[in-house]
PDB file of C-alpha atoms and ligand atoms in Angstrom:
ATOM      1  CA  MET A   1       5.323  -8.580  -8.148  1.00 97.00           C
ATOM      2  CA  LYS A   2       9.204  -9.658  -9.074  1.00 98.00           C
ATOM      3  CA  PHE A   3      11.773 -10.098  -7.163  1.00 98.00           C
ATOM      4  CA  THR A   4      15.446 -10.461  -8.453  1.00 98.00           C
ATOM      5  CA  ILE A   5      17.931 -11.878  -5.922  1.00 98.00           C
ATOM      6  CA  ILE A   6      21.494 -11.355  -6.488  1.00 98.00           C
ATOM      7  CA  THR A   7      23.129 -14.445  -4.595  1.00 98.00           C
ATOM      8  CA  LEU A   8      26.474 -16.667  -4.067  1.00 96.00           C
ATOM      9  CA  PHE A   9      24.259 -19.301  -3.588  1.00 96.00           C
ATOM     10  CA  PRO A  10      21.297 -19.945  -6.452  1.00 98.00           C
ATOM     11  CA  ASN A  11      20.445 -23.446  -5.577  1.00 98.00           C
ATOM     12  CA  LEU A  12      19.939 -22.618  -1.669  1.00 97.00           C
ATOM     13  CA  ILE A  13      17.025 -20.073  -3.294  1.00 98.00           C
ATOM     14  CA  LYS A  14      15.989 -22.348  -6.109  1.00 98.00           C
ATOM     15  CA  SER A  15      15.451 -25.396  -3.646  1.00 97.00           C
ATOM     16  CA  TYR A  16      13.197 -22.896  -1.481  1.00 97.00           C
ATOM     17  CA  ILE A  17      10.987 -21.264  -4.019  1.00 97.00           C
ATOM     18  CA  SER A  18      10.536 -24.991  -5.666  1.00 97.00           C
ATOM     19  CA  GLU A  19       7.943 -26.258  -2.854  1.00 96.00           C
ATOM     20  CA  SER A  20       4.769 -25.154  -1.456  1.00 95.00           C
ATOM     21  CA  ILE A  21       3.130 -21.901  -1.507  1.00 96.00           C
ATOM     22  CA  ILE A  22       5.745 -19.725  -3.212  1.00 97.00           C
ATOM     23  CA  LYS A  23       6.007 -22.613  -6.070  1.00 97.00           C
ATOM     24  CA  ARG A  24       2.307 -22.146  -6.850  1.00 97.00           C
ATOM     25  CA  ALA A  25       2.276 -18.690  -6.823  1.00 97.00           C
ATOM     26  CA  ILE A  26       5.068 -18.522  -9.113  1.00 98.00           C
ATOM     27  CA  GLU A  27       2.683 -21.073 -11.188  1.00 97.00           C
ATOM     28  CA  LYS A  28      -0.080 -18.818 -10.899  1.00 97.00           C
ATOM     29  CA  ASN A  29       1.964 -15.671 -12.185  1.00 97.00           C
ATOM     30  CA  LYS A  30       1.422 -13.780  -8.750  1.00 97.00           C
ATOM     31  CA  VAL A  31       5.059 -13.259  -7.979  1.00 98.00           C
ATOM     32  CA  ASP A  32       8.188 -13.947 -10.605  1.00 98.00           C
ATOM     33  CA  ILE A  33      11.254 -14.891  -8.882  1.00 98.00           C
ATOM     34  CA  GLU A  34      14.723 -14.106 -10.542  1.00 98.00           C
ATOM     35  CA  ILE A  35      17.767 -15.721  -9.330  1.00 98.00           C
ATOM     36  CA  VAL A  36      21.396 -14.104 -10.313  1.00 98.00           C
ATOM     37  CA  ASP A  37      24.467 -15.657  -9.393  1.00 98.00           C
ATOM     38  CA  LEU A  38      26.883 -12.875  -8.239  1.00 98.00           C
ATOM     39  CA  ARG A  39      29.831 -14.728  -9.814  1.00 97.00           C
ATOM     40  CA  ASN A  40      28.611 -13.853 -13.162  1.00 98.00           C
ATOM     41  CA  TYR A  41      29.072 -10.241 -12.446  1.00 98.00           C
ATOM     42  CA  THR A  42      32.553  -9.749 -11.283  1.00 97.00           C
ATOM     43  CA  ASN A  43      35.117  -8.283 -13.164  1.00 95.00           C
ATOM     44  CA  TYR A  44      38.254 -10.492 -11.788  1.00 95.00           C
ATOM     45  CA  SER A  45      39.483 -13.598 -13.140  1.00 96.00           C
ATOM     46  CA  HIS A  46      38.545 -16.987 -10.954  1.00 96.00           C
ATOM     47  CA  ASN A  47      34.828 -15.659 -10.798  1.00 96.00           C
ATOM     48  CA  GLN A  48      36.456 -13.556  -7.613  1.00 96.00           C
ATOM     49  CA  VAL A  49      33.784 -11.827  -5.646  1.00 97.00           C
ATOM     50  CA  ASP A  50      35.498 -11.253  -2.256  1.00 96.00           C
ATOM     51  CA  ASP A  51      38.663 -10.374  -0.848  1.00 95.00           C
ATOM     52  CA  TYR A  52      40.775  -9.459   2.342  1.00 95.00           C
ATOM     53  CA  GLN A  53      39.687  -6.337   3.875  1.00 94.00           C
ATOM     54  CA  PHE A  54      41.876  -3.374   3.890  1.00 95.00           C
ATOM     55  CA  GLY A  55      43.826  -2.606   7.338  1.00 95.00           C
ATOM     56  CA  GLY A  56      43.781  -6.518   8.361  1.00 94.00           C
ATOM     57  CA  GLY A  57      41.373  -8.495  10.056  1.00 91.00           C
ATOM     58  CA  LYS A  58      39.450 -11.606   9.748  1.00 89.00           C
ATOM     59  CA  GLY A  59      37.374 -12.953   6.786  1.00 89.00           C
ATOM     60  CA  MET A  60      36.685 -12.240   3.293  1.00 93.00           C
ATOM     61  CA  VAL A  61      34.807  -9.103   2.201  1.00 95.00           C
ATOM     62  CA  LEU A  62      32.660  -8.760  -0.570  1.00 96.00           C
ATOM     63  CA  MET A  63      33.645  -6.622  -3.121  1.00 97.00           C
ATOM     64  CA  VAL A  64      31.616  -3.372  -4.367  1.00 97.00           C
ATOM     65  CA  GLU A  65      32.053  -3.790  -8.069  1.00 97.00           C
ATOM     66  CA  PRO A  66      30.257  -7.418  -8.559  1.00 98.00           C
ATOM     67  CA  ILE A  67      27.440  -6.031  -6.771  1.00 98.00           C
ATOM     68  CA  VAL A  68      26.897  -2.938  -8.298  1.00 98.00           C
ATOM     69  CA  ASN A  69      27.169  -4.254 -11.840  1.00 98.00           C
ATOM     70  CA  ALA A  70      24.496  -6.715 -11.037  1.00 98.00           C
ATOM     71  CA  ILE A  71      22.439  -4.125  -9.376  1.00 98.00           C
ATOM     72  CA  GLU A  72      22.813  -1.894 -12.564  1.00 98.00           C
ATOM     73  CA  LYS A  73      22.158  -4.815 -14.910  1.00 98.00           C
ATOM     74  CA  TYR A  74      18.315  -5.436 -13.125  1.00 98.00           C
ATOM     75  CA  LYS A  75      17.193  -2.111 -11.853  1.00 98.00           C
ATOM     76  CA  THR A  76      14.598  -0.460 -13.400  1.00 98.00           C
ATOM     77  CA  ASN A  77      12.999   2.882 -11.740  1.00 97.00           C
ATOM     78  CA  GLU A  78      10.489   0.991 -10.323  1.00 97.00           C
ATOM     79  CA  SER A  79      12.889  -1.425  -8.070  1.00 98.00           C
ATOM     80  CA  LEU A  80      13.362  -1.271  -4.893  1.00 98.00           C
ATOM     81  CA  VAL A  81      17.052  -2.367  -3.609  1.00 98.00           C
ATOM     82  CA  ILE A  82      17.399  -4.034  -0.340  1.00 98.00           C
ATOM     83  CA  LEU A  83      20.423  -5.384   1.216  1.00 98.00           C
ATOM     84  CA  THR A  84      20.197  -7.825   3.913  1.00 98.00           C
ATOM     85  CA  SER A  85      22.505  -7.651   6.771  1.00 96.00           C
ATOM     86  CA  PRO A  86      22.536  -7.673  10.824  1.00 95.00           C
ATOM     87  CA  GLN A  87      22.928  -3.906  10.803  1.00 95.00           C
ATOM     88  CA  GLY A  88      19.808  -3.311   8.897  1.00 96.00           C
ATOM     89  CA  LYS A  89      16.239  -2.101  10.014  1.00 97.00           C
ATOM     90  CA  THR A  90      14.244  -5.248  11.489  1.00 98.00           C
ATOM     91  CA  TRP A  91      11.985  -6.815   9.226  1.00 98.00           C
ATOM     92  CA  ASN A  92       8.099  -7.202  10.233  1.00 96.00           C
ATOM     93  CA  GLN A  93       4.593  -7.606   9.293  1.00 95.00           C
ATOM     94  CA  LYS A  94       4.283  -3.705   8.612  1.00 94.00           C
ATOM     95  CA  LEU A  95       6.884  -3.758   6.082  1.00 97.00           C
ATOM     96  CA  SER A  96       5.987  -6.570   4.439  1.00 97.00           C
ATOM     97  CA  LYS A  97       2.394  -5.247   3.770  1.00 95.00           C
ATOM     98  CA  ASN A  98       3.484  -2.097   2.777  1.00 96.00           C
ATOM     99  CA  TYR A  99       5.875  -3.709   0.170  1.00 97.00           C
ATOM    100  CA  ALA A 100       3.391  -6.211  -1.023  1.00 96.00           C
ATOM    101  CA  ASN A 101       0.822  -3.310  -1.575  1.00 95.00           C
ATOM    102  CA  ASN A 102       3.532  -0.746  -2.883  1.00 96.00           C
ATOM    103  CA  CYS A 103       6.300  -2.275  -4.857  1.00 97.00           C
ATOM    104  CA  LYS A 104       6.401  -3.996  -8.338  1.00 97.00           C
ATOM    105  CA  HIS A 105      10.387  -5.090  -8.374  1.00 98.00           C
ATOM    106  CA  ILE A 106      12.193  -6.080  -5.646  1.00 98.00           C
ATOM    107  CA  ILE A 107      15.946  -6.658  -6.053  1.00 98.00           C
ATOM    108  CA  ILE A 108      17.619  -8.433  -2.592  1.00 98.00           C
ATOM    109  CA  ILE A 109      21.330  -8.670  -2.513  1.00 98.00           C
ATOM    110  CA  CYS A 110      22.336 -11.721   0.192  1.00 97.00           C
ATOM    111  CA  GLY A 111      25.230 -10.362   2.011  1.00 90.00           C
ATOM    112  CA  HIS A 112      27.664 -13.309   2.759  1.00 82.00           C
ATOM    113  CA  TYR A 113      30.990 -13.788   4.774  1.00 69.00           C
ATOM    114  CA  GLU A 114      32.378 -11.063   6.968  1.00 77.00           C
ATOM    115  CA  GLY A 115      30.165  -8.614   5.378  1.00 89.00           C
ATOM    116  CA  PHE A 116      30.482  -6.167   2.004  1.00 95.00           C
ATOM    117  CA  ASP A 117      32.452  -3.338   1.258  1.00 96.00           C
ATOM    118  CA  GLU A 118      30.701  -0.433   2.999  1.00 96.00           C
ATOM    119  CA  ARG A 119      30.566   1.335  -0.486  1.00 98.00           C
ATOM    120  CA  VAL A 120      27.573  -1.029  -1.631  1.00 98.00           C
ATOM    121  CA  LEU A 121      25.435   0.979   0.815  1.00 97.00           C
ATOM    122  CA  ASP A 122      25.443   3.880  -1.602  1.00 98.00           C
ATOM    123  CA  TYR A 123      23.667   1.552  -4.273  1.00 98.00           C
ATOM    124  CA  VAL A 124      20.714  -0.082  -1.871  1.00 98.00           C
ATOM    125  CA  ASP A 125      17.462   1.855  -0.643  1.00 98.00           C
ATOM    126  CA  LEU A 126      17.065  -0.142   2.292  1.00 97.00           C
ATOM    127  CA  GLU A 127      19.400  -2.500   4.749  1.00 97.00           C
ATOM    128  CA  VAL A 128      17.346  -4.995   6.474  1.00 98.00           C
ATOM    129  CA  SER A 129      17.863  -7.551   9.285  1.00 97.00           C
ATOM    130  CA  ILE A 130      15.726 -10.485  10.339  1.00 98.00           C
ATOM    131  CA  GLY A 131      16.718 -10.422  14.004  1.00 97.00           C
ATOM    132  CA  ASP A 132      19.223  -9.654  16.363  1.00 96.00           C
ATOM    133  CA  TYR A 133      21.471 -12.882  15.380  1.00 96.00           C
ATOM    134  CA  VAL A 134      23.901 -13.061  12.881  1.00 95.00           C
ATOM    135  CA  LEU A 135      23.788 -15.882   9.777  1.00 96.00           C
ATOM    136  CA  THR A 136      26.263 -16.963   7.843  1.00 93.00           C
ATOM    137  CA  GLY A 137      24.471 -15.294   4.810  1.00 94.00           C
ATOM    138  CA  GLY A 138      21.402 -13.410   3.592  1.00 97.00           C
ATOM    139  CA  GLU A 139      19.884 -16.131   1.590  1.00 97.00           C
ATOM    140  CA  LEU A 140      17.639 -17.347   4.528  1.00 98.00           C
ATOM    141  CA  ALA A 141      17.086 -13.415   5.049  1.00 98.00           C
ATOM    142  CA  SER A 142      16.402 -12.724   1.745  1.00 98.00           C
ATOM    143  CA  LEU A 143      13.911 -16.045   2.049  1.00 98.00           C
ATOM    144  CA  VAL A 144      12.053 -14.746   4.841  1.00 98.00           C
ATOM    145  CA  LEU A 145      11.240 -11.360   2.865  1.00 98.00           C
ATOM    146  CA  VAL A 146       9.957 -12.981  -0.253  1.00 98.00           C
ATOM    147  CA  ASP A 147       7.932 -15.443   1.751  1.00 98.00           C
ATOM    148  CA  SER A 148       6.404 -13.010   4.025  1.00 98.00           C
ATOM    149  CA  ILE A 149       5.509 -10.088   0.848  1.00 98.00           C
ATOM    150  CA  THR A 150       4.358 -13.377  -1.554  1.00 97.00           C
ATOM    151  CA  ARG A 151       1.919 -14.752   1.095  1.00 96.00           C
ATOM    152  CA  LEU A 152       0.385 -10.971   1.220  1.00 95.00           C
ATOM    153  CA  ILE A 153      -0.231 -10.513  -2.565  1.00 95.00           C
ATOM    154  CA  ASP A 154      -3.675 -11.050  -3.539  1.00 93.00           C
ATOM    155  CA  GLY A 155      -4.712 -14.510  -4.629  1.00 93.00           C
ATOM    156  CA  VAL A 156      -1.879 -16.456  -3.200  1.00 95.00           C
ATOM    157  CA  ILE A 157      -3.585 -17.563  -0.135  1.00 93.00           C
ATOM    158  CA  GLN A 158      -7.119 -17.003   0.851  1.00 86.00           C
ATOM    159  CA  ASN A 159      -7.630 -13.469   1.706  1.00 74.00           C
ATOM    160  CA  GLU A 160      -9.386 -14.227   4.807  1.00 72.00           C
ATOM    161  CA  SER A 161      -6.534 -15.610   6.094  1.00 73.00           C
ATOM    162  CA  HIS A 162      -5.150 -12.229   6.557  1.00 77.00           C
ATOM    163  CA  LEU A 163      -7.620 -10.775   8.880  1.00 71.00           C
ATOM    164  CA  ASN A 164      -7.209 -11.997  12.100  1.00 72.00           C
ATOM    165  CA  GLU A 165      -3.464 -13.501  11.823  1.00 80.00           C
ATOM    166  CA  SER A 166      -0.569 -12.494  14.533  1.00 81.00           C
ATOM    167  CA  PHE A 167       0.790  -9.120  14.366  1.00 85.00           C
ATOM    168  CA  GLU A 168      -2.885  -7.757  12.496  1.00 79.00           C
ATOM    169  CA  ASN A 169      -3.768  -4.965  15.025  1.00 83.00           C
ATOM    170  CA  ASN A 170      -0.700  -5.356  16.849  1.00 89.00           C
ATOM    171  CA  LEU A 171      -2.563  -8.562  18.199  1.00 94.00           C
ATOM    172  CA  LEU A 172      -1.218 -12.301  17.878  1.00 95.00           C
ATOM    173  CA  ASP A 173      -3.420 -14.873  16.253  1.00 93.00           C
ATOM    174  CA  TYR A 174      -6.423 -17.021  18.318  1.00 95.00           C
ATOM    175  CA  SER A 175      -6.117 -20.409  19.312  1.00 96.00           C
ATOM    176  CA  VAL A 176      -7.643 -23.053  16.795  1.00 96.00           C
ATOM    177  CA  TYR A 177      -8.351 -26.716  17.234  1.00 98.00           C
ATOM    178  CA  THR A 178      -8.771 -29.749  15.086  1.00 98.00           C
ATOM    179  CA  LYS A 179      -9.686 -33.220  15.683  1.00 97.00           C
ATOM    180  CA  PRO A 180     -10.024 -35.155  18.126  1.00 98.00           C
ATOM    181  CA  VAL A 181     -12.371 -33.061  20.298  1.00 98.00           C
ATOM    182  CA  ASP A 182     -11.152 -34.859  23.301  1.00 98.00           C
ATOM    183  CA  PHE A 183      -7.169 -35.681  23.486  1.00 98.00           C
ATOM    184  CA  ARG A 184      -5.986 -37.328  26.654  1.00 98.00           C
ATOM    185  CA  GLY A 185      -8.540 -35.485  28.717  1.00 98.00           C
ATOM    186  CA  LYS A 186      -7.618 -32.210  27.110  1.00 98.00           C
ATOM    187  CA  VAL A 187     -11.012 -30.774  25.275  1.00 98.00           C
ATOM    188  CA  VAL A 188     -11.631 -28.269  22.451  1.00 98.00           C
ATOM    189  CA  PRO A 189     -13.152 -25.255  24.227  1.00 98.00           C
ATOM    190  CA  GLU A 190     -17.244 -26.024  23.822  1.00 98.00           C
ATOM    191  CA  VAL A 191     -18.037 -22.798  22.289  1.00 98.00           C
ATOM    192  CA  LEU A 192     -16.317 -23.860  19.249  1.00 98.00           C
ATOM    193  CA  LEU A 193     -18.271 -26.773  18.611  1.00 98.00           C
ATOM    194  CA  SER A 194     -21.551 -24.640  19.043  1.00 98.00           C
ATOM    195  CA  GLY A 195     -21.890 -23.505  15.758  1.00 97.00           C
ATOM    196  CA  HIS A 196     -23.140 -19.942  17.585  1.00 98.00           C
ATOM    197  CA  HIS A 197     -20.954 -17.550  15.284  1.00 98.00           C
ATOM    198  CA  ALA A 198     -21.276 -14.382  17.218  1.00 98.00           C
ATOM    199  CA  ASN A 199     -19.953 -16.208  20.590  1.00 98.00           C
ATOM    200  CA  ILE A 200     -17.326 -17.616  18.388  1.00 98.00           C
ATOM    201  CA  GLU A 201     -16.067 -14.429  17.157  1.00 97.00           C
ATOM    202  CA  LYS A 202     -16.157 -13.580  20.832  1.00 97.00           C
ATOM    203  CA  PHE A 203     -14.114 -16.449  21.919  1.00 98.00           C
ATOM    204  CA  ARG A 204     -11.521 -15.772  19.509  1.00 96.00           C
ATOM    205  CA  HIS A 205     -11.220 -12.043  19.914  1.00 96.00           C
ATOM    206  CA  GLU A 206     -10.510 -12.478  23.435  1.00 97.00           C
ATOM    207  CA  SER A 207      -8.304 -15.738  22.513  1.00 97.00           C
ATOM    208  CA  ARG A 208      -6.148 -12.823  20.682  1.00 95.00           C
ATOM    209  CA  LEU A 209      -6.115 -10.925  23.516  1.00 96.00           C
ATOM    210  CA  LYS A 210      -5.085 -13.467  25.705  1.00 97.00           C
ATOM    211  CA  ASN A 211      -2.293 -15.200  23.914  1.00 97.00           C
ATOM    212  CA  THR A 212      -0.952 -11.258  23.255  1.00 96.00           C
ATOM    213  CA  TYR A 213      -1.189 -10.683  26.998  1.00 96.00           C
ATOM    214  CA  LEU A 214       0.691 -13.885  27.858  1.00 96.00           C
ATOM    215  CA  LYS A 215       3.023 -14.451  25.232  1.00 97.00           C
ATOM    216  CA  ARG A 216       3.740 -11.003  23.671  1.00 96.00           C
ATOM    217  CA  PRO A 217       2.479  -8.232  26.380  1.00 95.00           C
ATOM    218  CA  ASP A 218       4.746  -5.509  24.724  1.00 94.00           C
ATOM    219  CA  LEU A 219       2.687  -5.559  21.650  1.00 94.00           C
ATOM    220  CA  LEU A 220      -0.408  -4.357  23.639  1.00 93.00           C
ATOM    221  CA  ASN A 221       1.382  -1.313  24.812  1.00 90.00           C
ATOM    222  CA  GLU A 222       1.070  -0.199  20.996  1.00 83.00           C
ATOM    223  CA  GLN A 223      -2.495  -1.057  20.860  1.00 81.00           C
ATOM    224  CA  GLU A 224      -6.219   0.897  21.235  1.00 85.00           C
ATOM    225  CA  LEU A 225      -8.034  -1.056  23.813  1.00 91.00           C
ATOM    226  CA  SER A 226     -11.544  -0.730  24.186  1.00 94.00           C
ATOM    227  CA  LYS A 227     -13.487  -0.612  27.436  1.00 96.00           C
ATOM    228  CA  THR A 228     -14.671  -4.035  26.989  1.00 96.00           C
ATOM    229  CA  ASP A 229     -11.142  -5.154  26.077  1.00 96.00           C
ATOM    230  CA  LYS A 230      -9.693  -3.572  28.917  1.00 95.00           C
ATOM    231  CA  GLU A 231     -11.966  -5.263  31.539  1.00 96.00           C
ATOM    232  CA  PHE A 232     -11.044  -8.925  29.951  1.00 96.00           C
ATOM    233  CA  LEU A 233      -7.267  -8.059  29.998  1.00 96.00           C
ATOM    234  CA  ASN A 234      -7.853  -6.865  33.677  1.00 95.00           C
ATOM    235  CA  ASN A 235      -9.764  -9.521  34.626  1.00 96.00           C
ATOM    236  CA  LEU A 236      -7.367 -12.046  33.220  1.00 94.00           C
ATOM    237  CA  LYS A 237      -4.367 -10.366  35.032  1.00 92.00           C
ATOM    238  CA  ASN A 238      -6.605 -10.561  38.528  1.00 93.00           C
ATOM    239  CA  ARG A 239      -6.945 -14.135  37.981  1.00 89.00           C
ATOM    240  CA  LYS A 240      -3.147 -14.608  37.293  1.00 79.00           C
ATOM    241  CA  GLU A 241      -2.045 -13.109  40.394  1.00 81.00           C
ATOM    242  CA  GLU A 242      -4.571 -14.742  42.695  1.00 75.00           C
TER     243      GLU A 242
HETATM  244  N1  ADE B   1      22.843 -11.761   7.183  1.00 93.36           N
HETATM  245  C1  ADE B   1      23.917 -12.303   8.561  1.00 93.36           C
HETATM  246  N2  ADE B   1      22.825 -12.112   9.405  1.00 93.36           N
HETATM  247  C2  ADE B   1      21.531 -11.465   9.011  1.00 93.36           C
HETATM  248  C3  ADE B   1      20.419 -11.118   9.754  1.00 93.36           C
HETATM  249  N3  ADE B   1      20.243 -11.131  10.953  1.00 93.36           N
HETATM  250  N4  ADE B   1      19.651 -10.451   9.003  1.00 93.36           N
HETATM  251  C4  ADE B   1      19.781 -10.290   7.698  1.00 93.36           C
HETATM  252  N5  ADE B   1      20.516 -10.422   7.351  1.00 93.36           N
HETATM  253  C5  ADE B   1      21.948 -11.294   7.693  1.00 93.36           C
END
C-alpha cells in the first residue's frame, strides 16, 4: 500500500510516521508514505496557495490549481483520491478495512484554513471527515486514515489482534487486565487466571456484549444476536433496573 499525502505542513506528517508501528511498517516495506508539499505545485509567486474568497468573507481559501497540479502529478490509474474535510463521509472501521483490502495507492489531500475552492471536488473520489468537529487542518485527519488503514495491512501487527477488536461484528472489545492481580481490592476476574480456555472465551464474548451495551448501545441495533446473547443482555438489563 502506498499513501501520498499532499499537505502544507510536511513536518507534521513526518513526525508522526517516524515513530512506533507506522515507522516499523515502513521499514518492513508494508507501506510507503510519500509526503508532498503543496507549495511546490503552485504557479503563483511567493509559493502562494490560498487567497481571499470571492463575494467577501473571512479566511483564506485553498486555490484549485496547486491541488489539481499535485493530484495530476501523483495520480495513476490505481489511485484513490481522498480529500479531508468536516463535510465528508464519516470515517469508520469498515471503510478502513475496505481500503486496506482493496486499494494500492491512496492520495490524501489535507484541507486547510477556511476550506478549499469548491472546484477541487471534481478531482477527488471521496471527501472524508473524522468526526463532527472542526480541526485547524486536515493533517490529523490524514494521519487517522493512514494509521487506521496501515494497522490492518497483513503483517503490520499480529493478525489475531484484529479478530476481536472494537467494531469487529459491531461489538466493542472485551475488557483486559494485567499485573497486579489485586489493586487496592479491585481484583482481576477469577476466570482469567483459571487457564480454562473455553470459560475464558465465554467471559470475553460476554465482556464484549456488556461493554457494547453499556458504552455504545447503538451498535447493538446493527447486530444479529444469538438467543444466548439476547438472554445475557436481558439479564444485564434486568440487573441494571433492580
Ligand atoms: N478538517 C477540518 N476538520 C476536519 C474533520 N473533522 N475531518 C476531516 N478533515 C477536517
